[in-house]
mmCIF file of C-alpha atoms in Angstrom:
data_model
loop_
_atom_site.group_PDB
_atom_site.id
_atom_site.type_symbol
_atom_site.label_atom_id
_atom_site.label_comp_id
_atom_site.label_asym_id
_atom_site.label_seq_id
_atom_site.Cartn_x
_atom_site.Cartn_y
_atom_site.Cartn_z
ATOM 1 C CA MET R 28 114.101 60.911 115.071
ATOM 2 C CA ILE R 29 114.951 64.203 114.427
ATOM 3 C CA ASP R 30 112.830 67.317 115.342
ATOM 4 C CA LEU R 31 113.091 71.073 113.905
ATOM 5 C CA GLU R 32 115.862 72.071 116.835
ATOM 6 C CA LYS R 33 117.865 69.541 115.922
ATOM 7 C CA GLN R 34 117.340 69.670 111.997
ATOM 8 C CA GLY R 35 118.121 73.648 112.350
ATOM 9 C CA GLU R 36 121.581 72.601 113.942
ATOM 10 C CA LEU R 37 122.419 70.555 111.248
ATOM 11 C CA LEU R 38 121.492 72.507 108.598
ATOM 12 C CA SER R 39 123.142 75.458 110.131
ATOM 13 C CA LEU R 40 126.536 73.206 110.566
ATOM 14 C CA ILE R 41 126.214 72.529 106.709
ATOM 15 C CA GLY R 42 125.526 76.108 105.743
ATOM 16 C CA GLU R 43 128.821 77.187 107.890
ATOM 17 C CA THR R 44 130.700 74.623 106.149
ATOM 18 C CA LEU R 45 129.372 75.312 102.437
ATOM 19 C CA LYS R 46 132.199 77.285 100.985
ATOM 20 C CA LYS R 47 129.623 79.039 98.331
ATOM 21 C CA LYS R 48 126.071 79.488 98.188
ATOM 22 C CA VAL R 49 123.876 75.988 97.499
ATOM 23 C CA GLU R 50 119.836 75.947 97.295
ATOM 24 C CA CYS R 51 117.860 72.933 97.859
ATOM 25 C CA TYR R 52 114.355 72.066 98.633
ATOM 26 C CA ILE R 53 112.742 70.465 101.718
ATOM 27 C CA VAL R 54 110.060 67.833 100.896
ATOM 28 C CA GLY R 55 107.912 65.479 103.003
ATOM 29 C CA GLY R 56 108.366 65.112 106.909
ATOM 30 C CA SER R 57 111.023 67.770 107.701
ATOM 31 C CA ALA R 58 108.779 70.418 105.720
ATOM 32 C CA MET R 59 105.824 69.252 107.381
ATOM 33 C CA MET R 60 107.829 70.274 110.297
ATOM 34 C CA TYR R 61 108.019 74.012 109.112
ATOM 35 C CA HIS R 62 104.631 73.939 108.434
ATOM 36 C CA GLY R 63 104.118 73.451 112.390
ATOM 37 C CA VAL R 64 102.320 70.035 111.639
ATOM 38 C CA LYS R 65 104.695 67.070 112.760
ATOM 39 C CA GLY R 66 107.051 67.234 115.565
ATOM 40 C CA GLU R 67 109.731 64.756 114.164
ATOM 41 C CA THR R 68 110.903 62.731 111.199
ATOM 42 C CA LYS R 69 112.876 59.932 110.604
ATOM 43 C CA ASP R 70 114.582 61.354 107.470
ATOM 44 C CA ILE R 71 114.931 64.807 105.948
ATOM 45 C CA ASP R 72 113.658 64.553 101.929
ATOM 46 C CA VAL R 73 116.272 67.320 100.294
ATOM 47 C CA VAL R 74 115.640 67.838 96.369
ATOM 48 C CA PHE R 75 118.283 70.233 94.676
ATOM 49 C CA ASN R 76 118.075 71.826 91.036
ATOM 50 C CA ASP R 77 121.446 70.268 89.834
ATOM 51 C CA ASN R 78 123.760 67.483 90.500
ATOM 52 C CA GLU R 79 126.675 69.810 91.290
ATOM 53 C CA SER R 80 124.707 71.291 94.181
ATOM 54 C CA LYS R 81 123.879 67.556 95.165
ATOM 55 C CA GLU R 82 127.569 66.694 95.226
ATOM 56 C CA ILE R 83 128.654 69.852 97.311
ATOM 57 C CA PHE R 84 126.284 69.072 99.732
ATOM 58 C CA GLU R 85 126.940 65.430 99.828
ATOM 59 C CA LYS R 86 130.686 66.017 100.078
ATOM 60 C CA VAL R 87 129.948 68.477 103.584
ATOM 61 C CA LEU R 88 127.706 65.562 104.764
ATOM 62 C CA LYS R 89 130.045 62.728 104.732
ATOM 63 C CA LYS R 90 132.723 65.234 106.198
ATOM 64 C CA LEU R 91 130.204 65.089 108.967
ATOM 65 C CA GLY R 92 130.388 61.577 108.856
ATOM 66 C CA TYR R 93 127.634 60.775 107.059
ATOM 67 C CA LYS R 94 127.594 57.291 105.679
ATOM 68 C CA GLU R 95 125.924 56.072 102.571
ATOM 69 C CA ARG R 96 123.438 53.223 103.258
ATOM 70 C CA ASP R 97 121.880 50.510 100.732
ATOM 71 C CA ILE R 98 119.278 52.075 98.596
ATOM 72 C CA LYS R 99 117.285 49.081 97.723
ATOM 73 C CA ILE R 100 115.945 48.701 101.408
ATOM 74 C CA MET R 101 113.916 51.891 101.033
ATOM 75 C CA TYR R 102 113.112 52.174 97.697
ATOM 76 C CA PHE R 103 113.129 48.772 96.063
ATOM 77 C CA LYS R 104 113.916 49.463 92.256
ATOM 78 C CA LYS R 105 111.810 52.494 91.823
ATOM 79 C CA LYS R 106 113.386 55.210 89.181
ATOM 80 C CA ASN R 107 114.776 58.462 90.540
ATOM 81 C CA ARG R 108 115.998 56.715 93.729
ATOM 82 C CA PRO R 109 118.124 59.293 96.117
ATOM 83 C CA LEU R 110 121.016 58.868 97.936
ATOM 84 C CA LEU R 111 120.950 57.841 101.121
ATOM 85 C CA LEU R 112 123.183 59.093 103.900
ATOM 86 C CA GLU R 113 123.296 58.496 107.473
ATOM 87 C CA ARG R 114 124.916 59.055 110.857
ATOM 88 C CA GLY R 115 123.180 57.284 113.834
ATOM 89 C CA GLU R 116 119.288 57.682 114.105
ATOM 90 C CA GLU R 117 119.434 60.526 111.392
ATOM 91 C CA ARG R 118 118.767 59.880 107.612
ATOM 92 C CA ILE R 119 119.230 62.245 104.720
ATOM 93 C CA ASP R 120 118.131 61.239 101.351
ATOM 94 C CA LEU R 121 118.910 63.484 98.446
ATOM 95 C CA PHE R 122 117.598 63.719 95.359
ATOM 96 C CA ILE R 123 118.129 65.591 92.024
ATOM 97 C CA LYS R 124 114.870 67.458 90.604
ATOM 98 C CA LYS R 125 113.000 64.469 90.636
ATOM 99 C CA VAL R 126 111.669 62.585 93.473
ATOM 100 C CA ILE R 127 110.585 58.947 92.052
ATOM 101 C CA THR R 128 107.870 59.724 89.864
ATOM 102 C CA PHE R 129 107.459 63.227 90.732
ATOM 103 C CA GLU R 130 109.490 66.240 89.402
ATOM 104 C CA ILE R 131 110.084 69.564 90.770
ATOM 105 C CA THR R 132 108.576 72.408 88.523
ATOM 106 C CA GLU R 133 108.271 75.846 88.050
ATOM 107 C CA ASN R 134 105.036 75.998 89.314
ATOM 108 C CA ILE R 135 106.011 74.284 92.614
ATOM 109 C CA LYS R 136 108.772 76.859 92.678
ATOM 110 C CA GLU R 137 106.581 79.417 92.895
ATOM 111 C CA ARG R 138 104.434 78.104 95.681
ATOM 112 C CA ILE R 139 107.091 77.934 97.904
ATOM 113 C CA GLU R 140 105.832 80.166 101.196
ATOM 114 C CA LYS R 141 108.593 79.627 103.192
ATOM 115 C CA VAL R 142 112.590 80.308 102.513
ATOM 116 C CA TYR R 143 115.063 79.667 105.593
ATOM 117 C CA GLU R 144 119.161 80.948 105.109
ATOM 118 C CA TYR R 145 121.313 78.841 107.048
ATOM 119 C CA GLY R 146 124.454 80.249 106.323
ATOM 120 C CA ASN R 147 125.468 79.142 102.646
ATOM 121 C CA LEU R 148 122.512 77.136 102.580
ATOM 122 C CA ILE R 149 119.137 78.406 100.786
ATOM 123 C CA VAL R 150 116.379 75.861 102.509
ATOM 124 C CA LYS R 151 113.188 76.370 100.472
ATOM 125 C CA ILE R 152 110.056 74.478 101.883
ATOM 126 C CA VAL R 153 107.420 73.084 99.382
ATOM 127 C CA SER R 154 103.761 73.883 99.917
ATOM 128 C CA PRO R 155 101.544 71.764 101.606
ATOM 129 C CA GLU R 156 99.903 70.677 98.610
ATOM 130 C CA ASP R 157 103.263 69.691 97.057
ATOM 131 C CA ILE R 158 104.060 67.770 100.009
ATOM 132 C CA ILE R 159 100.796 65.295 99.605
ATOM 133 C CA LEU R 160 102.241 65.144 96.272
ATOM 134 C CA PHE R 161 105.462 63.982 96.670
ATOM 135 C CA LYS R 162 104.366 61.827 99.558
ATOM 136 C CA CYS R 163 102.373 60.036 96.736
ATOM 137 C CA ALA R 164 105.201 59.605 94.894
ATOM 138 C CA THR R 165 107.588 57.996 97.368
ATOM 139 C CA GLU R 166 104.553 56.070 99.238
ATOM 140 C CA ARG R 167 107.120 54.951 102.140
ATOM 141 C CA PRO R 168 106.116 53.482 105.282
ATOM 142 C CA GLY R 169 104.182 56.819 107.150
ATOM 143 C CA ASP R 170 103.716 59.157 104.062
ATOM 144 C CA ARG R 171 100.130 58.232 103.844
ATOM 145 C CA ILE R 172 99.631 59.256 107.629
ATOM 146 C CA ASP R 173 101.132 62.191 106.840
ATOM 147 C CA ALA R 174 99.194 63.017 104.286
ATOM 148 C CA LYS R 175 96.204 62.636 105.838
ATOM 149 C CA LYS R 176 97.726 64.950 108.662
ATOM 150 C CA ILE R 177 98.310 67.761 106.182
ATOM 151 C CA ILE R 178 94.835 67.417 104.950
ATOM 152 C CA GLU R 179 93.321 67.662 108.226
ATOM 153 C CA ASN R 180 95.425 70.652 109.026
ATOM 154 C CA PHE R 181 95.547 73.021 106.254
ATOM 155 C CA ASP R 182 92.570 73.853 103.474
ATOM 156 C CA ILE R 183 94.131 71.733 100.481
ATOM 157 C CA ASN R 184 93.766 73.801 97.081
ATOM 158 C CA TRP R 185 92.765 70.494 95.483
ATOM 159 C CA ASN R 186 92.563 72.324 92.028
ATOM 160 C CA VAL R 187 96.490 72.756 92.739
ATOM 161 C CA ILE R 188 96.702 69.403 93.139
ATOM 162 C CA ILE R 189 94.804 68.334 90.100
ATOM 163 C CA GLU R 190 96.755 70.951 87.981
ATOM 164 C CA GLU R 191 100.479 69.517 89.166
ATOM 165 C CA ALA R 192 99.254 65.767 88.434
ATOM 166 C CA VAL R 193 98.536 67.010 85.231
ATOM 167 C CA ASN R 194 101.454 68.809 84.636
ATOM 168 C CA GLN R 195 103.466 65.747 85.578
ATOM 169 C CA THR R 196 102.079 64.089 82.543
ATOM 170 C CA LYS R 197 103.792 66.367 80.562
ATOM 171 C CA LEU R 198 107.100 65.346 82.177
ATOM 172 C CA GLU R 199 108.333 61.983 82.865
ATOM 173 C CA SER R 200 105.926 60.634 84.682
ATOM 174 C CA TYR R 201 102.652 60.104 82.287
ATOM 175 C CA LEU R 202 100.703 58.557 84.625
ATOM 176 C CA PHE R 203 100.859 60.114 87.714
ATOM 177 C CA PRO R 204 97.165 61.351 88.029
ATOM 178 C CA VAL R 205 96.766 57.448 88.169
ATOM 179 C CA TYR R 206 99.284 56.902 90.951
ATOM 180 C CA LEU R 207 97.834 60.052 92.588
ATOM 181 C CA TYR R 208 94.276 58.526 92.133
ATOM 182 C CA ASP R 209 94.843 55.553 93.704
ATOM 183 C CA PHE R 210 97.181 57.104 96.727
ATOM 184 C CA LEU R 211 94.343 59.409 97.748
ATOM 185 C CA GLU R 212 91.492 56.607 97.244
ATOM 186 C CA GLU R 213 93.397 54.647 99.773
ATOM 187 C CA LEU R 214 93.728 57.711 102.004
ATOM 188 C CA LYS R 215 89.994 58.426 101.796
ATOM 189 C CA GLU R 216 89.043 54.644 102.249
ATOM 190 C CA ASP R 217 91.560 53.685 104.666
ATOM 191 C CA PHE R 218 92.472 56.409 106.633
ATOM 192 C CA LYS R 219 88.862 58.099 106.374
ATOM 193 C CA ALA R 220 90.769 61.327 104.953
ATOM 194 C CA GLU R 221 88.604 64.138 104.416
ATOM 195 C CA ILE R 222 88.973 64.352 100.607
ATOM 196 C CA PRO R 223 86.128 65.951 98.153
ATOM 197 C CA LYS R 224 84.068 63.088 96.316
ATOM 198 C CA GLU R 225 83.954 65.122 92.972
ATOM 199 C CA ILE R 226 87.734 65.762 93.362
ATOM 200 C CA LEU R 227 88.730 62.174 93.484
ATOM 201 C CA LYS R 228 85.903 61.439 90.485
ATOM 202 C CA GLU R 229 87.786 64.341 88.810
ATOM 203 C CA ILE R 230 91.199 62.593 89.003
ATOM 204 C CA ARG R 231 89.777 59.279 88.344
ATOM 205 C CA LYS R 232 88.483 60.858 85.265
ATOM 206 C CA ILE R 233 91.911 62.191 84.110
ATOM 207 C CA SER R 234 93.308 59.139 84.762
ATOM 208 C CA GLU R 235 90.816 56.664 82.679
ATOM 209 C CA ASP R 236 91.451 59.257 79.601
ATOM 210 C CA LEU R 237 94.852 58.949 80.200
ATOM 211 C CA LEU R 238 94.885 55.092 80.361
ATOM 212 C CA VAL R 239 93.059 55.074 77.531
ATOM 213 C CA LYS R 240 95.077 57.075 75.324
ATOM 214 C CA LYS R 241 98.301 54.991 76.338
ATOM 215 C CA LEU R 242 96.081 51.857 75.415
ATOM 216 C CA LYS R 243 95.231 53.637 71.958
ATOM 217 C CA LYS R 244 98.892 54.255 71.160
ATOM 218 C CA LYS R 245 100.012 50.651 71.892
ATOM 219 C CA MET P 15 93.738 73.099 121.038
ATOM 220 C CA ASN P 16 90.276 72.577 119.553
ATOM 221 C CA LYS P 17 91.023 73.047 115.955
ATOM 222 C CA SER P 18 87.168 73.711 115.361
ATOM 223 C CA ILE P 19 87.637 76.609 117.266
ATOM 224 C CA LEU P 20 91.010 77.531 115.314
ATOM 225 C CA ARG P 21 88.977 76.893 111.867
ATOM 226 C CA LYS P 22 86.303 79.807 112.873
ATOM 227 C CA LEU P 23 89.409 82.476 113.588
ATOM 228 C CA LYS P 24 91.288 81.426 110.740
ATOM 229 C CA GLY P 25 92.846 84.891 109.219
ATOM 230 C CA LEU P 26 92.708 88.349 110.630
ATOM 231 C CA ASN P 27 90.582 89.182 113.425
ATOM 232 C CA THR P 28 89.932 92.283 116.000
ATOM 233 C CA ILE P 29 88.542 91.288 119.203
ATOM 234 C CA GLU P 30 85.259 91.964 118.483
ATOM 235 C CA THR P 31 85.136 89.583 115.424
ATOM 236 C CA ILE P 32 86.433 87.222 117.446
ATOM 237 C CA GLN P 33 83.609 87.624 120.241
ATOM 238 C CA LYS P 34 81.377 87.341 117.337
ATOM 239 C CA LYS P 35 82.461 84.379 115.814
ATOM 240 C CA LEU P 36 82.745 82.174 119.051
ATOM 241 C CA ASN P 37 79.961 84.310 120.735
ATOM 242 C CA ILE P 38 81.711 85.188 124.041
ATOM 243 C CA LYS P 39 82.067 88.218 126.060
ATOM 244 C CA ARG P 40 84.904 90.742 125.649
ATOM 245 C CA SER P 41 86.871 89.488 128.537
ATOM 246 C CA THR P 42 86.429 86.026 127.453
ATOM 247 C CA ALA P 43 87.818 86.921 124.072
ATOM 248 C CA ILE P 44 91.096 88.516 125.352
ATOM 249 C CA LYS P 45 91.901 85.441 127.474
ATOM 250 C CA LYS P 46 91.193 83.173 124.265
ATOM 251 C CA ILE P 47 93.627 85.503 122.410
ATOM 252 C CA HIS P 48 96.043 85.084 125.584
ATOM 253 C CA GLU P 49 95.706 81.391 125.538
ATOM 254 C CA LEU P 50 96.522 81.032 121.634
ATOM 255 C CA ARG P 51 99.298 83.393 121.824
ATOM 256 C CA LYS P 52 100.851 81.391 124.609
ATOM 257 C CA LEU P 53 100.638 78.222 121.920
ATOM 258 C CA ASN P 54 101.770 79.991 119.358
ATOM 259 C CA TYR P 55 98.874 80.169 117.132
ATOM 260 C CA ILE P 56 98.613 83.846 116.667
ATOM 261 C CA GLU P 57 100.292 87.240 115.173
ATOM 262 C CA THR P 58 99.436 90.382 116.571
ATOM 263 C CA SER P 59 99.801 93.804 114.444
ATOM 264 C CA GLY P 60 99.105 97.328 115.384
ATOM 265 C CA GLY P 61 97.942 98.583 118.738
ATOM 266 C CA GLY P 62 98.816 102.339 120.113
ATOM 267 C CA LYS P 63 96.591 104.259 117.554
ATOM 268 C CA GLN P 64 95.913 101.540 115.280
ATOM 269 C CA PRO P 65 93.319 99.065 116.022
ATOM 270 C CA ARG P 66 94.981 95.706 117.140
ATOM 271 C CA LEU P 67 94.863 92.963 114.584
ATOM 272 C CA TYR P 68 94.875 89.227 115.688
ATOM 273 C CA ARG P 69 95.672 86.808 112.366
ATOM 274 C CA ILE P 70 95.104 83.686 113.558
ATOM 275 C CA HIS P 71 96.696 80.500 112.272
ATOM 276 C CA ILE P 72 95.101 76.844 112.499
ATOM 277 C CA ASN P 73 98.653 75.279 112.600
ATOM 278 C CA LYS P 74 101.413 76.589 115.165
ATOM 279 C CA ILE P 75 103.608 79.418 113.938
ATOM 280 C CA VAL P 76 107.066 78.155 113.502
ATOM 281 C CA LYS P 77 109.184 81.115 114.047
ATOM 282 C CA ILE P 78 112.893 80.363 113.903
ATOM 283 C CA GLY P 79 115.850 82.607 113.047
ATOM 284 C CA ASN P 80 115.785 86.282 112.066
ATOM 285 C CA PRO P 81 113.524 88.758 109.920
ATOM 286 C CA GLY P 82 114.696 88.292 106.010
ATOM 287 C CA LEU P 83 114.863 91.140 103.378
ATOM 288 C CA TYR P 84 111.459 91.746 103.332
ATOM 289 C CA ASP P 85 110.814 92.262 106.914
ATOM 290 C CA ILE P 86 113.757 94.606 107.378
ATOM 291 C CA ILE P 87 112.604 96.800 104.413
ATOM 292 C CA ASN P 88 109.052 96.789 105.865
ATOM 293 C CA LYS P 89 110.215 97.948 109.220
ATOM 294 C CA ASN P 90 112.094 100.823 107.952
ATOM 295 C CA SER P 91 110.643 102.158 105.010
ATOM 296 C CA PRO P 92 107.406 104.081 104.454
ATOM 297 C CA ILE P 93 107.054 101.684 101.639
ATOM 298 C CA LYS P 94 105.492 98.239 102.495
ATOM 299 C CA LEU P 95 106.029 95.339 100.590
ATOM 300 C CA SER P 96 104.160 92.084 100.097
ATOM 301 C CA ARG P 97 106.369 89.242 100.982
ATOM 302 C CA PRO P 98 106.194 86.703 98.244
ATOM 303 C CA PHE P 99 107.370 84.042 100.881
ATOM 304 C CA GLU P 100 108.335 84.127 104.713
ATOM 305 C CA GLU P 101 112.401 84.137 104.865
ATOM 306 C CA ARG P 102 113.894 83.392 107.815
ATOM 307 C CA ILE P 103 117.651 83.968 108.291
ATOM 308 C CA ILE P 104 119.185 81.567 110.792
ATOM 309 C CA GLY P 105 122.306 82.048 113.091
ATOM 310 C CA LYS P 106 122.721 85.741 111.939
ATOM 311 C CA LYS P 107 121.000 88.893 111.658
ATOM 312 C CA LEU P 108 121.018 91.024 108.403
ATOM 313 C CA SER P 109 122.498 94.076 109.012
ATOM 314 C CA ILE P 110 121.146 97.357 106.909
ATOM 315 C CA GLU P 111 124.388 97.243 104.636
ATOM 316 C CA GLU P 112 123.556 94.009 103.578
ATOM 317 C CA VAL P 113 119.713 94.652 103.316
ATOM 318 C CA ILE P 114 120.980 97.209 100.768
ATOM 319 C CA ILE P 115 123.050 95.009 98.972
ATOM 320 C CA ARG P 116 120.340 92.256 98.716
ATOM 321 C CA ALA P 117 117.835 94.655 97.752
ATOM 322 C CA ILE P 118 119.571 95.809 94.501
ATOM 323 C CA LYS P 119 120.651 92.238 93.705
ATOM 324 C CA THR P 120 116.943 91.507 93.556
ATOM 325 C CA GLU P 121 116.668 93.781 90.649
ATOM 326 C CA ASP P 122 112.970 94.399 91.296
ATOM 327 C CA TYR P 123 111.622 97.797 91.053
ATOM 328 C CA ARG P 124 109.616 97.903 94.228
ATOM 329 C CA VAL P 125 112.033 96.008 96.487
ATOM 330 C CA ILE P 126 114.724 98.810 95.226
ATOM 331 C CA LEU P 127 112.558 101.580 95.810
ATOM 332 C CA ALA P 128 111.283 100.615 99.293
ATOM 333 C CA SER P 129 114.805 100.139 100.493
ATOM 334 C CA LEU P 130 116.183 103.688 99.527
ATOM 335 C CA PRO P 131 115.480 105.119 102.847
ATOM 336 C CA LEU P 132 117.387 102.424 104.419
ATOM 337 C CA PHE P 133 120.331 104.629 103.407
ATOM 338 C CA ASN P 134 119.510 106.668 106.489
ATOM 339 C CA LYS P 135 120.486 103.747 108.554
ATOM 340 C CA VAL P 136 123.484 102.913 107.470
ATOM 341 C CA LYS P 137 126.376 102.420 110.525
ATOM 342 C CA ASP P 138 129.439 101.391 108.167
ATOM 343 C CA PHE P 139 129.799 102.811 104.654
ATOM 344 C CA SER P 140 133.122 100.798 104.275
ATOM 345 C CA LYS P 141 131.178 97.646 104.865
ATOM 346 C CA LEU P 142 128.766 98.836 102.495
ATOM 347 C CA TYR P 143 130.989 99.708 99.758
ATOM 348 C CA ASN P 144 132.619 96.127 100.688
ATOM 349 C CA LEU P 145 129.500 94.214 99.922
ATOM 350 C CA ALA P 146 128.993 95.959 96.935
ATOM 351 C CA LYS P 147 132.260 95.339 95.371
ATOM 352 C CA LYS P 148 132.421 91.473 96.300
ATOM 353 C CA GLU P 149 128.670 91.400 94.080
ATOM 354 C CA ASN P 150 130.072 93.866 91.360
ATOM 355 C CA ILE P 151 127.300 96.626 92.045
ATOM 356 C CA ARG P 152 129.479 99.921 93.224
ATOM 357 C CA ARG P 153 127.814 102.199 90.597
ATOM 358 C CA LYS P 154 124.426 100.772 91.077
ATOM 359 C CA LEU P 155 124.899 101.376 94.675
ATOM 360 C CA GLY P 156 126.310 104.877 94.053
ATOM 361 C CA ALA P 157 123.944 106.044 91.358
ATOM 362 C CA LEU P 158 120.916 105.088 94.036
ATOM 363 C CA TYR P 159 122.596 106.493 96.798
ATOM 364 C CA GLU P 160 122.480 110.024 95.351
ATOM 365 C CA VAL P 161 119.283 109.362 93.697
ATOM 366 C CA ALA P 162 118.075 108.600 97.553
ATOM 367 C CA ARG P 163 119.710 111.856 98.644
ATOM 368 C CA LYS P 164 117.646 113.422 96.498
ATOM 369 C CA THR P 165 114.164 112.341 98.172
ATOM 370 C CA VAL P 166 114.991 111.052 101.604
ATOM 371 C CA LYS P 167 117.234 111.865 104.411
ATOM 372 C CA THR P 168 120.200 109.901 104.276
ATOM 373 C CA LYS P 169 123.606 110.009 106.167
ATOM 374 C CA LYS P 170 126.222 111.373 103.925
ATOM 375 C CA ILE P 171 128.337 108.695 102.368
ATOM 376 C CA ASP P 172 132.725 109.900 102.771
ATOM 377 C CA ASP P 173 134.175 110.964 99.755
ATOM 378 C CA LYS P 174 136.836 108.398 99.733
ATOM 379 C CA HIS P 175 134.089 105.693 99.298
ATOM 380 C CA LEU P 176 132.334 107.738 96.726
ATOM 381 C CA LYS P 177 135.537 108.299 94.307
ATOM 382 C CA LEU P 178 136.254 104.070 94.855
ATOM 383 C CA MET P 179 132.200 103.642 93.676
ATOM 384 C CA LEU P 180 132.701 105.583 90.761
ATOM 385 C CA LYS P 181 136.167 104.347 89.704
ATOM 386 C CA ALA P 182 134.403 100.745 89.863
ATOM 387 C CA LYS P 183 134.273 98.704 86.563
ATOM 388 C CA ASP P 184 130.760 97.356 86.768
ATOM 389 C CA LYS P 185 129.538 96.085 83.536
ATOM 390 C CA LYS P 186 125.481 96.081 84.166
ATOM 391 C CA LYS P 187 124.077 99.415 83.783
ATOM 392 C CA PHE P 188 120.722 98.585 84.160
ATOM 393 C CA VAL P 189 119.244 98.531 88.081
ATOM 394 C CA VAL P 190 115.991 97.031 86.888
ATOM 395 C CA PRO P 191 116.366 94.726 83.431
ATOM 396 C CA ASN P 192 115.270 97.821 80.361
ATOM 397 C CA ALA P 193 113.821 100.196 82.889
ATOM 398 C CA LYS P 194 115.048 103.846 82.481
ATOM 399 C CA SER P 195 113.794 107.387 83.711
ATOM 400 C CA LYS P 196 114.192 110.651 81.796
ATOM 401 C CA ASP P 197 114.306 112.069 85.597
ATOM 402 C CA PHE P 198 117.621 111.504 86.864
ATOM 403 C CA MET P 199 119.904 111.957 83.778
ATOM 404 C CA ASP P 200 122.715 113.667 85.630
ATOM 405 C CA ILE P 201 122.685 111.090 87.906
ATOM 406 C CA GLU P 202 122.588 108.294 85.108
ATOM 407 C CA ASN P 203 125.497 110.439 83.315
ATOM 408 C CA LYS P 204 127.786 110.351 86.186
ATOM 409 C CA TRP P 205 127.168 106.814 87.185
ATOM 410 C CA LYS P 206 126.555 104.994 83.850
ATOM 411 C CA VAL P 207 123.821 103.188 85.105
ATOM 412 C CA TYR P 208 119.640 103.622 84.490
ATOM 413 C CA ILE P 209 117.809 104.501 86.944
ATOM 414 C CA PRO P 210 114.252 102.814 86.898
ATOM 415 C CA PHE P 211 112.274 105.408 88.821
ATOM 416 C CA ASN P 212 111.046 108.877 87.909
ATOM 417 C CA LYS P 213 110.314 111.908 90.422
ATOM 418 C CA GLN P 214 106.702 110.567 90.793
ATOM 419 C CA ASP P 215 107.595 107.418 92.512
ATOM 420 C CA LEU P 216 109.963 108.969 94.938
ATOM 421 C CA TRP P 217 107.171 110.949 96.658
ATOM 422 C CA ARG P 218 105.778 107.744 97.986
ATOM 423 C CA LEU P 219 108.694 107.660 99.855
ATOM 424 C CA LYS P 220 107.742 110.941 101.527
ATOM 425 C CA GLU P 221 104.437 110.412 102.433
#
């Protein structure tokens, strides 16, 4: 497990080692630490805008002793899987623009409220609403509990979540609202998360419309 | 900390609004503020002649590193900028020279305007020149320095660096993309860059 202090030390070291500026987005549990709602995390999820930035970052991590780990253990056969790098108990997942079924869009970038500069490494922290969406995309153990925690601790703007889910349908993930509905429904049922009924109803309607359209196309 | 209390108090408060929202005495409200501050849920502004304001967050404030561009400009300029995001610099402190260069690089009208009074806080013009050289913005820097000098108190740059800046062969002419003004033609002609401000804009720096 890694806490904010250890993560900061690691990012500072990476930032000092980098020879030119690299920008990345922190999503998931480590983003929650910056928002003050999580003490420690199993892994650091880092998303890059392009392959070049990812490769520069990867090179530095390998120099620091991080080794590649088998991806299937965590992500099975999912699309847009990350590169997993591990050193002791610390794991860093590197994604390029897309996290499984979810893509970093301009709207997500505009919602960023926190930016940290670690030497040459510019770290942007995604908003709580977007963390929920990323959690929905990855669906790893612990993701649902984290999502519940975010819902408990922030005044979530559910319209942002709906708009972004719809936005994703125009990209690679046509059925994202369907996954989101499943994810939120489960959160409400199994974890008693406070998700407004009308929001679930709206996402369900969007999902059904998308599925009908898809079936008609076939 | 009880989340329901934090929810009630979330946002900007005075001591009176805290009293009212929690239905407590003034002395109890002061104790509550003290408790919240200790636990990192509260940011305080004002004091002295201004009324003290308390911004209360539902979640703990994570304050790491040092202030970024917007915070440093806001501290040193009469024009206050609203931050598009919270920016923190880890492991070092931004110098005034770096802030001026970063402000110019934003190509943002308000950021550059608000940064002009920072010329009075420059400690090392040689450092400022070298940073501008690295970013290819020496002519812009020189022109903005002269604009600032016409409006606000600034430290005087030495002739050597002024001449070097004037000799620079930077390509970009617009300080702010596609923005020109007729009020500083002399400076524009001398430095061959377009100044986006007019004289009225700069009066705001004197307020």
